[in-house]
XYZ file of C-alpha atoms in Angstrom:
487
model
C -38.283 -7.442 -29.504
C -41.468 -8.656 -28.324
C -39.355 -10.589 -24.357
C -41.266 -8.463 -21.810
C -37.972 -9.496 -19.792
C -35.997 -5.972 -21.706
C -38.452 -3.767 -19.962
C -38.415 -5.002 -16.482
C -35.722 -4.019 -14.003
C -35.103 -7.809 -12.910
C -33.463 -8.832 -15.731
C -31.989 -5.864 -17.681
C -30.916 -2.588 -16.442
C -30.358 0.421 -19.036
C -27.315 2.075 -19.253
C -25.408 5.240 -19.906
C -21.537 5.452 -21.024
C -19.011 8.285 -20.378
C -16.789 9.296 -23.301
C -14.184 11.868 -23.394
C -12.310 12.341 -26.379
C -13.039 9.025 -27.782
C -12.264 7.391 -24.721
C -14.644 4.679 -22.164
C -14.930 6.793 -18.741
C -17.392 5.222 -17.305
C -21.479 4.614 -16.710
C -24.022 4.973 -14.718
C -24.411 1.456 -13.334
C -20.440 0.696 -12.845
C -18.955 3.498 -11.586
C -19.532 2.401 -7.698
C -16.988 0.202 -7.987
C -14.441 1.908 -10.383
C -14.382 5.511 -7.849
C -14.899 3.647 -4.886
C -11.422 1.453 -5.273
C -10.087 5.317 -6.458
C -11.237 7.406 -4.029
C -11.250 5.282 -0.448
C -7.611 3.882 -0.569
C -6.142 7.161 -0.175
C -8.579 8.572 1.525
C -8.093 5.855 4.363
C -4.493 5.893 3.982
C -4.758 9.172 5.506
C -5.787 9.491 9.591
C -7.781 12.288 8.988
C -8.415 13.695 5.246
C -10.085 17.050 6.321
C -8.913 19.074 3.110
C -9.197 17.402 -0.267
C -8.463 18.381 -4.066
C -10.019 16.571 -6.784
C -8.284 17.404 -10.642
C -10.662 16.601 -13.160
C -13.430 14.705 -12.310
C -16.362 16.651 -13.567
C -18.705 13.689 -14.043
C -19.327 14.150 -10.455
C -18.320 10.207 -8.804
C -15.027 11.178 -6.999
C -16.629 13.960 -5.567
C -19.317 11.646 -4.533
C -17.281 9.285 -2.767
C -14.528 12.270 -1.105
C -17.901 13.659 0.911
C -18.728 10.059 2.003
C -16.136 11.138 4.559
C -17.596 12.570 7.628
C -13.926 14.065 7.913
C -14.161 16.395 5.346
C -14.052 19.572 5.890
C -13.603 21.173 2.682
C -13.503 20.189 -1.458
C -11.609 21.620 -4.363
C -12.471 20.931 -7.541
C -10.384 21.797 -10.227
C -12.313 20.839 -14.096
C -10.815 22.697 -17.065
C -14.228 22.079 -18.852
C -17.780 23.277 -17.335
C -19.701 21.913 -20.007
C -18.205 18.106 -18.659
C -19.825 19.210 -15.189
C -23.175 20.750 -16.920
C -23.460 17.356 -19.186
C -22.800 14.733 -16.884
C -25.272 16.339 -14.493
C -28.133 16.509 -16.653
C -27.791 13.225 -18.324
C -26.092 11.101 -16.011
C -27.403 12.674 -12.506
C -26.294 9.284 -10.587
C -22.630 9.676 -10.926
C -23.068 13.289 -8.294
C -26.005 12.310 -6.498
C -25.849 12.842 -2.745
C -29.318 13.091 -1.861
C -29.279 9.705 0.006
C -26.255 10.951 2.606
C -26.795 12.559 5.684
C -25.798 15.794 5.998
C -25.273 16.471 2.164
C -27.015 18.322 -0.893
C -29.374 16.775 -3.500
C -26.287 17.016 -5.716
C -23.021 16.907 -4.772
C -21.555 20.059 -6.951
C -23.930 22.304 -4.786
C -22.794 20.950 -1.366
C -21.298 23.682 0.966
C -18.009 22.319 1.322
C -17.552 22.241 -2.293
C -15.646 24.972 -4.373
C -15.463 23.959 -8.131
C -12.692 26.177 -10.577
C -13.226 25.963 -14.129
C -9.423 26.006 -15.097
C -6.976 24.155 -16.196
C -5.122 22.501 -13.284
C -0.953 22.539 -13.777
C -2.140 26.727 -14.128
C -4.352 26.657 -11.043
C -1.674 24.632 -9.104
C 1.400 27.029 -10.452
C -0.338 30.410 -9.111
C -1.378 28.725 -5.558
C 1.527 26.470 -5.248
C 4.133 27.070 -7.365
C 5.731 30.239 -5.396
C 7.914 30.075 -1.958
C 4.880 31.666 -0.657
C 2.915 29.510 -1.087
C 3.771 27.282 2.252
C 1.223 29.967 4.156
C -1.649 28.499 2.091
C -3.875 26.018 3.259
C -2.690 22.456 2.466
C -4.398 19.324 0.827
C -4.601 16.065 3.058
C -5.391 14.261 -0.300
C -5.536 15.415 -3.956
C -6.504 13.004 -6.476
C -5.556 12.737 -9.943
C -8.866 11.636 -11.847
C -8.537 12.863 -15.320
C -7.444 10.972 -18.830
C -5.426 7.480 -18.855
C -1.378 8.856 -19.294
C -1.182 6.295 -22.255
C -3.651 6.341 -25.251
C -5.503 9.923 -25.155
C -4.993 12.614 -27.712
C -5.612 15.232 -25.128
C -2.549 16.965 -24.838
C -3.904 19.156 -22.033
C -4.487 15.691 -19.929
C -1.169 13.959 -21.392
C 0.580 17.098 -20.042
C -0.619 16.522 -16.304
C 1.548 13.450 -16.545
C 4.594 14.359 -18.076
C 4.961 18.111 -16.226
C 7.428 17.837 -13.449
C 6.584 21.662 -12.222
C 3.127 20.366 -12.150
C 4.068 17.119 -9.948
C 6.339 19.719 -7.705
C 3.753 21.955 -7.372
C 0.663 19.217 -6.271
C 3.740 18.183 -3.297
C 4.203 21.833 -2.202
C 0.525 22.096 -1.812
C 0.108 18.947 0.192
C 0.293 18.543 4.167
C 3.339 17.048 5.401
C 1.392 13.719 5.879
C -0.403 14.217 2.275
C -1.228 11.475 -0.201
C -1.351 11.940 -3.744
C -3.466 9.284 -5.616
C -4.219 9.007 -9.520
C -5.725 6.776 -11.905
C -3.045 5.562 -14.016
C -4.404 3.907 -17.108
C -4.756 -0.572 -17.280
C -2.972 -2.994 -14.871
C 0.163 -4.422 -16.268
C 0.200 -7.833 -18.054
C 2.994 -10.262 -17.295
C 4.171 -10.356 -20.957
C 4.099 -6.331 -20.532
C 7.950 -5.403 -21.987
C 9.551 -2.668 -19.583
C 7.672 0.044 -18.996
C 9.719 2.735 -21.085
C 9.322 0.504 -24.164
C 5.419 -0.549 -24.036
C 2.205 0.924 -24.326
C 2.242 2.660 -21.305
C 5.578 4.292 -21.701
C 3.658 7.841 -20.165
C 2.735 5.909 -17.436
C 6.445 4.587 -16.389
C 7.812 8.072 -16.780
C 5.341 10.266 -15.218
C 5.880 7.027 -11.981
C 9.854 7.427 -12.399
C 8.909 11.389 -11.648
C 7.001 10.238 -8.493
C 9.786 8.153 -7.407
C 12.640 10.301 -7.722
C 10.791 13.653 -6.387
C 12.643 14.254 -2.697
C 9.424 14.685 -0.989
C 7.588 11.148 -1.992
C 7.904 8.516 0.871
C 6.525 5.718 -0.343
C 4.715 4.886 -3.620
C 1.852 2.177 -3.979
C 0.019 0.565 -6.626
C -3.089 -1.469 -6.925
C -6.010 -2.598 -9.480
C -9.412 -3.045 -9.578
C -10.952 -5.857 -11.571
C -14.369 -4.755 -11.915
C -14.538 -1.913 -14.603
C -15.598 -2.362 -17.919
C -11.978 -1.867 -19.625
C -11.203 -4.709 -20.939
C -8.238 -5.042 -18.124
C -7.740 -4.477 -14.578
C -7.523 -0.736 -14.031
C -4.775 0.621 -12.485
C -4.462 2.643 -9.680
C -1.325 4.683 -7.445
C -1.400 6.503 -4.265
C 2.318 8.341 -3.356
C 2.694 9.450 0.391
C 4.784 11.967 1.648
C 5.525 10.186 5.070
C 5.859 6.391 5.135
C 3.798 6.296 8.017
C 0.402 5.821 6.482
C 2.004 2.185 5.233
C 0.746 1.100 8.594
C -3.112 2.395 7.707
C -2.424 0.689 3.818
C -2.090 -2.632 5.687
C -4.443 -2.496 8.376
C -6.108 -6.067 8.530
C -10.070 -5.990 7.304
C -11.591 -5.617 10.863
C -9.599 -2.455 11.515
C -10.517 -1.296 8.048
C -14.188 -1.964 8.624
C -14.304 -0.188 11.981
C -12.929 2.605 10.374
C -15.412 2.601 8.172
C -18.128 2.192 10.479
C -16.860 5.408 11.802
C -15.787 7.366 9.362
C -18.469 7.159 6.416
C -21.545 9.221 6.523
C -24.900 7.504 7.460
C -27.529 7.324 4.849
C -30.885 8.186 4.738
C -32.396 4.921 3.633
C -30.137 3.096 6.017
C -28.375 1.138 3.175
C -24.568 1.285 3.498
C -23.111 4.634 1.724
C -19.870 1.917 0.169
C -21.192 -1.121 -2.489
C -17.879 -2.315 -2.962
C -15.137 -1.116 -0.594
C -14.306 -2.621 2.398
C -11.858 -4.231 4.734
C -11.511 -7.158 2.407
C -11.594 -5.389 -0.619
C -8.663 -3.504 1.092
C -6.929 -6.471 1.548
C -7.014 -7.509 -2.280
C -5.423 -3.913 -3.107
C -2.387 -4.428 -0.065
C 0.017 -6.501 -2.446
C 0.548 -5.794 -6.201
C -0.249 -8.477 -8.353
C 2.930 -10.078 -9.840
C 2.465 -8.414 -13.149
C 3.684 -4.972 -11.555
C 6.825 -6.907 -9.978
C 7.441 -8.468 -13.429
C 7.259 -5.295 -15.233
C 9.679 -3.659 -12.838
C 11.876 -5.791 -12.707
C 12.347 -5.905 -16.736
C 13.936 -1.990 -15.553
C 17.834 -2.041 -17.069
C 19.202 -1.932 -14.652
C 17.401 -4.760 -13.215
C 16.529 -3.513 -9.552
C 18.864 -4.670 -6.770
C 16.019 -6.243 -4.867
C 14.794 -8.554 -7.793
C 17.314 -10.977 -7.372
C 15.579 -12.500 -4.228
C 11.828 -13.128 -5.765
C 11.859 -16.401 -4.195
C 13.928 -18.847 -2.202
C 16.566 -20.699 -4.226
C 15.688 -24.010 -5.375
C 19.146 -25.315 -5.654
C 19.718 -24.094 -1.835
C 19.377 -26.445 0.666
C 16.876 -25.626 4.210
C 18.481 -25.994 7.164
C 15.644 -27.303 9.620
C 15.637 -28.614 13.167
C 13.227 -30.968 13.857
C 12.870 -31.748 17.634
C 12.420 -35.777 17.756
C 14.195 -36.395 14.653
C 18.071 -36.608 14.894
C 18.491 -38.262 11.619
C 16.354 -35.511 9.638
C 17.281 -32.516 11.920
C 20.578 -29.934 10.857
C 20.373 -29.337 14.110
C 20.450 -29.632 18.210
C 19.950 -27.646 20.864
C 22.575 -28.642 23.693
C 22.915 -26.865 27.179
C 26.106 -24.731 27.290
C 27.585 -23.092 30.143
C 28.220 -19.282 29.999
C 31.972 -19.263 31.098
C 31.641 -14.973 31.774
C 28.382 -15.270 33.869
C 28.496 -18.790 35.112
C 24.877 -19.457 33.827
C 24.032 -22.587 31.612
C 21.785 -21.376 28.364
C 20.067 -23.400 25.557
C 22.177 -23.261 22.290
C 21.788 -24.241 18.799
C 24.611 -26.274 17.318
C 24.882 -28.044 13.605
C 24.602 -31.265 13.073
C 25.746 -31.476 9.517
C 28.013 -29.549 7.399
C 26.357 -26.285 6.153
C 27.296 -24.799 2.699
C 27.488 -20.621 2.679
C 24.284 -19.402 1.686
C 21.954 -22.624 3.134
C 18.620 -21.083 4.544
C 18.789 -22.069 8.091
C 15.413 -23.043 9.526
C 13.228 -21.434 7.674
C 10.073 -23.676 8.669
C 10.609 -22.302 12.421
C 11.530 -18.446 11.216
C 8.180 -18.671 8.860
C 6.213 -19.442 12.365
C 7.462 -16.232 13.651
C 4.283 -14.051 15.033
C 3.370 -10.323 14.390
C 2.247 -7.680 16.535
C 1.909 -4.568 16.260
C 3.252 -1.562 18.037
C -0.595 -0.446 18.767
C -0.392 -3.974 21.018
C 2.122 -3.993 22.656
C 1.607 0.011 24.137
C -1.846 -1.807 25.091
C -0.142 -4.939 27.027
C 1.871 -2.350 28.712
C -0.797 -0.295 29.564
C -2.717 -3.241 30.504
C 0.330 -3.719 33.537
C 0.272 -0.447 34.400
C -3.345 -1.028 35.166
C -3.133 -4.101 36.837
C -0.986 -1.930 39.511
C 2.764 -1.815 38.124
C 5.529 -4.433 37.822
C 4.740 -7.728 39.211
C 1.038 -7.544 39.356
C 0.423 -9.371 35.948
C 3.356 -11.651 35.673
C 1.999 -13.646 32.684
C 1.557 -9.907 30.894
C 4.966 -8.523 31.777
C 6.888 -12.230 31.224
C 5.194 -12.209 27.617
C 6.483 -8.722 26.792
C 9.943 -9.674 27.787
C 9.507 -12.241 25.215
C 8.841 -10.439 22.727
C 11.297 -7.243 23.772
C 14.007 -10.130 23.768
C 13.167 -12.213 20.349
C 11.452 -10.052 18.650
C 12.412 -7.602 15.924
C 10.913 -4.374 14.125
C 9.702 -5.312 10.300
C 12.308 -3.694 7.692
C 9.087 -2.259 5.893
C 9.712 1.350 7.359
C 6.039 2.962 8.445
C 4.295 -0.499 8.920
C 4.693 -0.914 12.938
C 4.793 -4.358 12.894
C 7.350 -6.384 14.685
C 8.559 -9.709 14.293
C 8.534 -12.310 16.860
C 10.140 -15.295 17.081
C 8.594 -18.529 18.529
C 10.436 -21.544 16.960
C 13.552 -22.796 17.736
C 15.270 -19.980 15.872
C 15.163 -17.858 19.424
C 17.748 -20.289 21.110
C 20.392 -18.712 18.495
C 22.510 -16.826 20.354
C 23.989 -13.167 19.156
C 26.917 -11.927 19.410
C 28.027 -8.077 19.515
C 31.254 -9.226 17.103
C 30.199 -9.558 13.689
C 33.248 -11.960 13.293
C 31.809 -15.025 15.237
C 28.203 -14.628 13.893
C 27.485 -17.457 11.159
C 24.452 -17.022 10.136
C 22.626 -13.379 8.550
C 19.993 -12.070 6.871
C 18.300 -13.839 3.434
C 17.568 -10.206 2.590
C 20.296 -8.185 2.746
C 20.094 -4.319 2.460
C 20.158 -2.293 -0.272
C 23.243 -1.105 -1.643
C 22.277 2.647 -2.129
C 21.564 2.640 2.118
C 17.610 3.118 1.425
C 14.782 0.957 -0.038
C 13.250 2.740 -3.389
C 10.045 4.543 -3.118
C 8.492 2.246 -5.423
C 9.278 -1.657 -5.313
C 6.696 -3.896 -5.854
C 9.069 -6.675 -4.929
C 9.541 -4.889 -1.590
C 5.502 -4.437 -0.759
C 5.087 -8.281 -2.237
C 7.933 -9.704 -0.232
C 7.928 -8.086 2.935
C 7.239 -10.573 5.380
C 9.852 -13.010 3.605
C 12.347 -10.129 3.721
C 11.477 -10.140 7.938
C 12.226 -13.578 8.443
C 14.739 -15.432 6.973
C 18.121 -16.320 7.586
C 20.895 -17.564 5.494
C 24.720 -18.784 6.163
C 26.997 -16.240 5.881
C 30.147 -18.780 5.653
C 30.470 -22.480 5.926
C 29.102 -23.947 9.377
C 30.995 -27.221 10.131
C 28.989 -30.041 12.121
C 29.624 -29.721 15.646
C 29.612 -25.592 15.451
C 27.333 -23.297 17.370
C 25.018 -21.399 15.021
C 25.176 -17.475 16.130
C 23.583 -14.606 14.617
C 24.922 -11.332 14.540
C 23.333 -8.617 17.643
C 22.020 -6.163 15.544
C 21.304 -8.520 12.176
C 17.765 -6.325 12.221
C 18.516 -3.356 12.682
């Protein structure tokens, strides 16, 4: 009682908690890093949030962060319960506090592009949405789901908001046609989770089997955030109606950064406006941690795509090694083109090859990626230069890649696959007959990739790359790969 140390800000730091029904929300000296990995996901997922919805959320922080966006335009704010908003800003003012941003009110309930309802949201969403009228309206760019875990609460108002599939129609009808819907969806999986229908967070799985299966939902991600005070991980989703904002999910840090350097308000103390997010932190939250892959693939069925986790230890790899005869599968022998008359570099095997062998998978797992951004800027970078044959090196290097390259499988990424190993000397053929060799990955049976796969957004680059035997390759046969094995 008497340490001097409990009064001085150096070495402790009071706090305040959040509690809704019995339930840990959050406090005042943790919830930068809990909204923060909420809010700025989505919001970056989208090119240009301008129009936002935020259900729940009356302690104030997701508001907070949503006008950290210079883009925004406008807020909706849909709280069933005023006294949440009237208690959280007397007693825990930080959590809505905008007096430090440029351009923003001391509080961030009274800015002016801030409209708060006091009703209860699957309502408010069924008389503005829920009509065929309704696509006249103004649309949200992002709404965000920030009320009660799905699992664990007695609130059956809150439990409802995850179990209502008018409600989940309705929140799609009022987004744009590039919206993003994002929610907070109770603790990160454990890898001894059962499947999900049978745990603890049995709400959870159905109200993400809604999301899934709804007709409008392109792709659905998931991530976590480690630094909350709930024990776990918390867990987090974003669902976007076009797969297109896949490419902004996986932008690499730098691009990330930039956009934040450009897109998040200045402040007026000069310290940065984000304490936690950023392009690294983004790159944490691009690949679900194997828990989520676990959990989904303990689904009965067992997903199609869970069978190919990994590479199969009791499969042999294929390899050619250039200065090695006696280790190398392989050689690459000069082979005349009896239809054109022109010699070409082939790949032939030097060893029988069982069916279903990975064939050079150290060269296929050098392969390069680009994206489509680059390569518009290397041909715009000719075009400058004066037109064809005034950058040879430019133009010769986009042949390359035009010729062995190959867009990613992961539809909305625009990344493309090039090939730099020896793998490019296998030659295609337009008759599927000939061709020896295919993809590791095949696709999926139903003719689409699910919505939601962790194994998809944790394997993707595997799924790109390698190859596999499609029949037995006898030593002294060419290796040929099918013309349009990627597409």
């Amino acid at each position: 009682d008497d340490d001097p140390r409990w009064t001085d800000w150096r070495y402790a730091t009071p706090t305040r908690d959040l509690f809704i029904d019995g339930m840990y929300q959050t406090s005042n000296i943790e919830d930068d890093e809990f909204h923060e990995a909420m809010v700025h996901p989505s919001m970056f997922a989208h090119t240009n949030p301008t129009h936002v919805a935020i259900i729940g959320g009356g302690d104030g922080s997701t508001l907070r962060e949503v006008l950290k966006h210079n883009t925004v335009e406008s807020v909706t704010v849909i709280e069933i319960d005023k006294m949440m908003v009237d208690i959280a800003r007397e007693y825990l003012p930080d959590l809505s506090d905008c007096s430090n941003f440029i351009g923003r009110t001391s509080n961030c309930f009274d800015d002016e592009k801030v409209t708060v309802v006091y009703e209860e949201a699957r309502k408010w969403f069924y008389e503005h949405f829920g009509s065929e009228d309704s696509s006249e309206k103004e649309k949200f760019d992002v709404v965000i789901l920030d009320a009660l875990d799905p699992d664990g609460n007695k609130n059956k108002q809150s439990a409802m908001l995850f179990m209502d599939e008018q409600f989940l129609a309705n929140i799609y009808n009022s987004l744009s046609e590039d919206g993003i819907f994002a929610a907070k969806v109770g603790l990160a999986p454990s890898i001894v989770d059962p499947p999900g229908h049978m745990g603890l967070q049995a709400r959870r799985e159905k109200f993400m089997l809604m999301i899934e299966q709804h007709p409008s939902t392109g792709i659905v991600l998931v991530y976590e955030e480690n630094h909350c005070s709930f024990g776990r991980p918390a867990a987090m989703l974003l669902a976007c109606k076009d797969v297109s904002c896949r490419k902004e999910w996986y932008a690499e840090s730098d691009d990330v950064d930039y956009r934040i350097y450009d897109r998040i308000v200045d402040t007026k103390d000069g310290a940065p406006a984000l304490l936690h997010y950023d392009g690294s932190t983004q790159k944490f939250y691009q690949h679900p941690s194997k828990p989520w892959e676990t959990v989904y693939c303990r689904r009965e069925p067992m997903p199609f795509e869970c069978a190919y986790r990994g590479l199969d230890k009791n499969k042999v790899i294929h390899d050619l090694i250039v200065g090695d005869e006696e280790k190398s599968s392989f050689s690459l022998e000069t082979v005349k083109d009896e239809s054109t008359g022109k010699n070409y570099t082939a790949l032939f095997a030097t060893v029988d090859i069982d069916k279903g062998s990975y064939i050079m998978a150290d060269d296929v797992a050098a392969s390069f990626i680009i994206g489509d951004e680059s390569i518009d800027n290397l041909k715009n970078n000719v075009k400058v230069s004066g037109g064809p044959g005034k950058a040879p090196v430019i133009e010769d290097f986009i042949a390359f890649i035009e010729e062995h390259g190959h867009k990613s499988k992961t539809k909305g990424n625009g990344q493309n696959i090039v090939e730099m190993g020896g793998s490019h000397y296998i030659r295609k053929t337009s008759d599927a007959s000939e061709a020896n060799i295919g993809r590791w990955m095949p696709p999926h049976p139903s003719g689409k990739e699910p919505t939601y796969s962790p194994v998809y957004e944790r394997h993707r680059l595997p799924f790109d790359v390698f190859l596999v035997a499609t029949k037995d390759i006898k030593k002294g046969e060419e290796v040929i790969r099918p013309e349009n094995l990627w597409s």
